[in-house]
Amino acid sequence: MEQIIESNSENNYKLKIIGMGIVGVILSFFVGYFSSHYFNNGDSTSIILLVVFTILFLALFILQSIISQNTVTDNFLIIATTTALFLPLLNKFSWIILLILALVYLFFWIAQKRGRNKNENLMKIDIFQIGRYVLPWAITSLSLFISVAYLLVSNVDNGILSPKSIMSLIQPAQPLIKNLVIPDFSFTMTVPQLAKSLAQKEVQKEFVQDPAGAVNQLTNTTLEMIKEKAAQVDIFFTNNDNIGKILQNYISNQLNGLSKQMRQLIEIVLALLVFVSARSLGTIVGWFVLPVTYLIYELLKFVGFIKLGAEQRDKEIINL
């Protein structure tokens, strides 16, 4: 059976395991940090960095399930990793944090246990097979954390969704609107700009002698129609307000009008939706994790950080 052998020096082996553990803790912290930062700000940079650090963290997590052979060390690393993940939420400390932290630790433990058991049953180390046993539970664990991070970070003190978190929810609709309705649509555009874009689209469909004049006339008509329709549903704005801000204020006002219990229920439902979305996206991320894990594994072999050996094992059989 092929296995990763320990260094001739026990101290050297421990230093390598500790080194990998420290890197894993750092990666875990950044996964937690950029999760919180994204729900606070809703910027694209945070979500990109979150995906990158998640891939690196999961790759190292898979390798740890193969390399480390000490149960006590494994448990300590999982505890350290889970704690680092929740550090950015320390200012939101509550009993729910402790409960979810325990669940995240449990799922990480199950993931690493499955990876180690699979590795022991293989004749040769197969990163892709082992990874497929580790990833489902590890991704579920991270998805659970992300949903709780959303629940704790995205709301303000009175339990209402913050404008930034509302923007992070509606932002994914922008590409869809651009492709189906208005090619130059953006949530940062003002209502007059939106009216002009709609007018230009309509004028382009027909031949007119004075396109510029037709656009201006239709823009004014469209703008007045938008204001009239918006007023009917209690949406009021100035010509300088962008569409994103208008939607943020409207949704916030609607949530303000709900009872506290109803607002909390909505937030829990949204957190569940975030969990399902994160778990689904995690499957896609997993496609990138396994190749990255394999590359890191081969790199560690190439530089001599790990070495492969073989061992013989007795197998219990039934004789008749």
PDB file of N, CA and C in Angstrom, residues 20-65:
ATOM      1  N   MET A  20       1.910  23.236   8.015  1.00  0.00           N
ATOM      2  CA  MET A  20       0.699  23.089   7.214  1.00  0.00           C
ATOM      3  C   MET A  20      -0.528  23.552   7.990  1.00  0.00           C
ATOM      4  N   GLY A  21      -0.534  23.252   9.290  1.00  0.00           N
ATOM      5  CA  GLY A  21      -1.653  23.672  10.125  1.00  0.00           C
ATOM      6  C   GLY A  21      -1.770  25.178  10.199  1.00  0.00           C
ATOM      7  N   ILE A  22      -0.631  25.870  10.317  1.00  0.00           N
ATOM      8  CA  ILE A  22      -0.638  27.335  10.389  1.00  0.00           C
ATOM      9  C   ILE A  22      -1.156  27.931   9.087  1.00  0.00           C
ATOM     10  N   VAL A  23      -0.689  27.377   7.967  1.00  0.00           N
ATOM     11  CA  VAL A  23      -1.177  27.855   6.668  1.00  0.00           C
ATOM     12  C   VAL A  23      -2.683  27.632   6.544  1.00  0.00           C
ATOM     13  N   GLY A  24      -3.155  26.461   6.999  1.00  0.00           N
ATOM     14  CA  GLY A  24      -4.586  26.168   6.951  1.00  0.00           C
ATOM     15  C   GLY A  24      -5.400  27.120   7.801  1.00  0.00           C
ATOM     16  N   VAL A  25      -4.880  27.464   8.975  1.00  0.00           N
ATOM     17  CA  VAL A  25      -5.569  28.403   9.868  1.00  0.00           C
ATOM     18  C   VAL A  25      -5.648  29.786   9.229  1.00  0.00           C
ATOM     19  N   ILE A  26      -4.547  30.212   8.599  1.00  0.00           N
ATOM     20  CA  ILE A  26      -4.539  31.520   7.933  1.00  0.00           C
ATOM     21  C   ILE A  26      -5.546  31.559   6.790  1.00  0.00           C
ATOM     22  N   LEU A  27      -5.558  30.497   5.975  1.00  0.00           N
ATOM     23  CA  LEU A  27      -6.518  30.433   4.872  1.00  0.00           C
ATOM     24  C   LEU A  27      -7.953  30.422   5.390  1.00  0.00           C
ATOM     25  N   SER A  28      -8.184  29.685   6.470  1.00  0.00           N
ATOM     26  CA  SER A  28      -9.512  29.622   7.068  1.00  0.00           C
ATOM     27  C   SER A  28      -9.957  30.999   7.551  1.00  0.00           C
ATOM     28  N   PHE A  29      -9.039  31.726   8.170  1.00  0.00           N
ATOM     29  CA  PHE A  29      -9.361  33.082   8.646  1.00  0.00           C
ATOM     30  C   PHE A  29      -9.786  33.980   7.488  1.00  0.00           C
ATOM     31  N   PHE A  30      -9.059  33.902   6.368  1.00  0.00           N
ATOM     32  CA  PHE A  30      -9.382  34.766   5.234  1.00  0.00           C
ATOM     33  C   PHE A  30     -10.705  34.363   4.580  1.00  0.00           C
ATOM     34  N   VAL A  31     -11.046  33.072   4.618  1.00  0.00           N
ATOM     35  CA  VAL A  31     -12.364  32.651   4.134  1.00  0.00           C
ATOM     36  C   VAL A  31     -13.455  33.318   4.974  1.00  0.00           C
ATOM     37  N   GLY A  32     -13.280  33.290   6.300  1.00  0.00           N
ATOM     38  CA  GLY A  32     -14.241  33.938   7.174  1.00  0.00           C
ATOM     39  C   GLY A  32     -14.260  35.443   7.003  1.00  0.00           C
ATOM     40  N   TYR A  33     -13.085  36.027   6.840  1.00  0.00           N
ATOM     41  CA  TYR A  33     -12.991  37.490   6.718  1.00  0.00           C
ATOM     42  C   TYR A  33     -13.681  37.988   5.449  1.00  0.00           C
ATOM     43  N   PHE A  34     -13.388  37.354   4.318  1.00  0.00           N
ATOM     44  CA  PHE A  34     -13.960  37.837   3.057  1.00  0.00           C
ATOM     45  C   PHE A  34     -15.446  37.484   2.939  1.00  0.00           C
ATOM     46  N   SER A  35     -15.897  36.447   3.647  1.00  0.00           N
ATOM     47  CA  SER A  35     -17.340  36.187   3.715  1.00  0.00           C
ATOM     48  C   SER A  35     -18.041  37.353   4.398  1.00  0.00           C
ATOM     49  N   SER A  36     -17.523  37.746   5.555  1.00  0.00           N
ATOM     50  CA  SER A  36     -18.096  38.855   6.296  1.00  0.00           C
ATOM     51  C   SER A  36     -17.978  40.165   5.524  1.00  0.00           C
ATOM     52  N   HIS A  37     -16.816  40.361   4.897  1.00  0.00           N
ATOM     53  CA  HIS A  37     -16.582  41.604   4.159  1.00  0.00           C
ATOM     54  C   HIS A  37     -17.529  41.723   2.973  1.00  0.00           C
ATOM     55  N   TYR A  38     -17.800  40.599   2.316  1.00  0.00           N
ATOM     56  CA  TYR A  38     -18.714  40.648   1.171  1.00  0.00           C
ATOM     57  C   TYR A  38     -20.126  41.018   1.610  1.00  0.00           C
ATOM     58  N   PHE A  39     -20.605  40.425   2.693  1.00  0.00           N
ATOM     59  CA  PHE A  39     -21.961  40.734   3.154  1.00  0.00           C
ATOM     60  C   PHE A  39     -22.052  42.150   3.718  1.00  0.00           C
ATOM     61  N   ASN A  40     -20.922  42.712   4.127  1.00  0.00           N
ATOM     62  CA  ASN A  40     -20.906  44.091   4.611  1.00  0.00           C
ATOM     63  C   ASN A  40     -20.894  45.089   3.467  1.00  0.00           C
ATOM     64  N   ASN A  41     -20.158  44.765   2.389  1.00  0.00           N
ATOM     65  CA  ASN A  41     -19.924  45.738   1.332  1.00  0.00           C
ATOM     66  C   ASN A  41     -20.512  45.341  -0.020  1.00  0.00           C
ATOM     67  N   GLY A  42     -20.640  44.030  -0.253  1.00  0.00           N
ATOM     68  CA  GLY A  42     -21.227  43.589  -1.512  1.00  0.00           C
ATOM     69  C   GLY A  42     -20.367  43.861  -2.733  1.00  0.00           C
ATOM     70  N   ASP A  43     -19.039  43.992  -2.562  1.00  0.00           N
ATOM     71  CA  ASP A  43     -18.177  44.295  -3.703  1.00  0.00           C
ATOM     72  C   ASP A  43     -17.682  43.012  -4.362  1.00  0.00           C
ATOM     73  N   SER A  44     -17.393  43.116  -5.648  1.00  0.00           N
ATOM     74  CA  SER A  44     -16.989  41.943  -6.416  1.00  0.00           C
ATOM     75  C   SER A  44     -15.611  41.428  -6.011  1.00  0.00           C
ATOM     76  N   THR A  45     -14.736  42.327  -5.549  1.00  0.00           N
ATOM     77  CA  THR A  45     -13.387  41.913  -5.143  1.00  0.00           C
ATOM     78  C   THR A  45     -13.453  40.910  -4.000  1.00  0.00           C
ATOM     79  N   SER A  46     -14.334  41.159  -3.051  1.00  0.00           N
ATOM     80  CA  SER A  46     -14.454  40.269  -1.890  1.00  0.00           C
ATOM     81  C   SER A  46     -14.900  38.880  -2.301  1.00  0.00           C
ATOM     82  N   ILE A  47     -15.853  38.786  -3.225  1.00  0.00           N
ATOM     83  CA  ILE A  47     -16.362  37.472  -3.619  1.00  0.00           C
ATOM     84  C   ILE A  47     -15.302  36.700  -4.405  1.00  0.00           C
ATOM     85  N   ILE A  48     -14.489  37.423  -5.200  1.00  0.00           N
ATOM     86  CA  ILE A  48     -13.407  36.759  -5.943  1.00  0.00           C
ATOM     87  C   ILE A  48     -12.363  36.216  -4.980  1.00  0.00           C
ATOM     88  N   LEU A  49     -11.950  37.043  -4.015  1.00  0.00           N
ATOM     89  CA  LEU A  49     -10.959  36.604  -3.033  1.00  0.00           C
ATOM     90  C   LEU A  49     -11.514  35.481  -2.159  1.00  0.00           C
ATOM     91  N   LEU A  50     -12.810  35.527  -1.860  1.00  0.00           N
ATOM     92  CA  LEU A  50     -13.444  34.465  -1.083  1.00  0.00           C
ATOM     93  C   LEU A  50     -13.335  33.134  -1.820  1.00  0.00           C
ATOM     94  N   VAL A  51     -13.611  33.141  -3.113  1.00  0.00           N
ATOM     95  CA  VAL A  51     -13.534  31.910  -3.910  1.00  0.00           C
ATOM     96  C   VAL A  51     -12.094  31.395  -3.959  1.00  0.00           C
ATOM     97  N   VAL A  52     -11.137  32.303  -4.153  1.00  0.00           N
ATOM     98  CA  VAL A  52      -9.725  31.908  -4.242  1.00  0.00           C
ATOM     99  C   VAL A  52      -9.255  31.275  -2.930  1.00  0.00           C
ATOM    100  N   PHE A  53      -9.531  31.938  -1.807  1.00  0.00           N
ATOM    101  CA  PHE A  53      -9.088  31.406  -0.518  1.00  0.00           C
ATOM    102  C   PHE A  53      -9.844  30.128  -0.147  1.00  0.00           C
ATOM    103  N   THR A  54     -11.090  30.016  -0.582  1.00  0.00           N
ATOM    104  CA  THR A  54     -11.844  28.789  -0.327  1.00  0.00           C
ATOM    105  C   THR A  54     -11.222  27.612  -1.066  1.00  0.00           C
ATOM    106  N   ILE A  55     -10.850  27.817  -2.331  1.00  0.00           N
ATOM    107  CA  ILE A  55     -10.215  26.747  -3.113  1.00  0.00           C
ATOM    108  C   ILE A  55      -8.905  26.316  -2.462  1.00  0.00           C
ATOM    109  N   LEU A  56      -8.076  27.287  -2.067  1.00  0.00           N
ATOM    110  CA  LEU A  56      -6.789  26.964  -1.443  1.00  0.00           C
ATOM    111  C   LEU A  56      -6.988  26.268  -0.094  1.00  0.00           C
ATOM    112  N   PHE A  57      -7.967  26.743   0.675  1.00  0.00           N
ATOM    113  CA  PHE A  57      -8.228  26.137   1.983  1.00  0.00           C
ATOM    114  C   PHE A  57      -8.673  24.685   1.835  1.00  0.00           C
ATOM    115  N   LEU A  58      -9.620  24.435   0.921  1.00  0.00           N
ATOM    116  CA  LEU A  58     -10.124  23.075   0.735  1.00  0.00           C
ATOM    117  C   LEU A  58      -9.037  22.150   0.192  1.00  0.00           C
ATOM    118  N   ALA A  59      -8.175  22.673  -0.682  1.00  0.00           N
ATOM    119  CA  ALA A  59      -7.079  21.866  -1.205  1.00  0.00           C
ATOM    120  C   ALA A  59      -6.145  21.432  -0.082  1.00  0.00           C
ATOM    121  N   LEU A  60      -5.797  22.375   0.788  1.00  0.00           N
ATOM    122  CA  LEU A  60      -4.910  22.037   1.909  1.00  0.00           C
ATOM    123  C   LEU A  60      -5.605  21.117   2.905  1.00  0.00           C
ATOM    124  N   PHE A  61      -6.910  21.292   3.070  1.00  0.00           N
ATOM    125  CA  PHE A  61      -7.677  20.454   3.982  1.00  0.00           C
ATOM    126  C   PHE A  61      -7.657  18.998   3.518  1.00  0.00           C
ATOM    127  N   ILE A  62      -7.790  18.792   2.207  1.00  0.00           N
ATOM    128  CA  ILE A  62      -7.725  17.430   1.662  1.00  0.00           C
ATOM    129  C   ILE A  62      -6.351  16.822   1.908  1.00  0.00           C
ATOM    130  N   LEU A  63      -5.311  17.606   1.670  1.00  0.00           N
ATOM    131  CA  LEU A  63      -3.951  17.103   1.878  1.00  0.00           C
ATOM    132  C   LEU A  63      -3.692  16.782   3.348  1.00  0.00           C
ATOM    133  N   GLN A  64      -4.241  17.572   4.249  1.00  0.00           N
ATOM    134  CA  GLN A  64      -4.062  17.293   5.678  1.00  0.00           C
ATOM    135  C   GLN A  64      -4.696  15.971   6.066  1.00  0.00           C
ATOM    136  N   SER A  65      -5.821  15.641   5.440  1.00  0.00           N
ATOM    137  CA  SER A  65      -6.485  14.368   5.756  1.00  0.00           C
ATOM    138  C   SER A  65      -5.657  13.177   5.302  1.00  0.00           C
TER     139      SER A  65
END
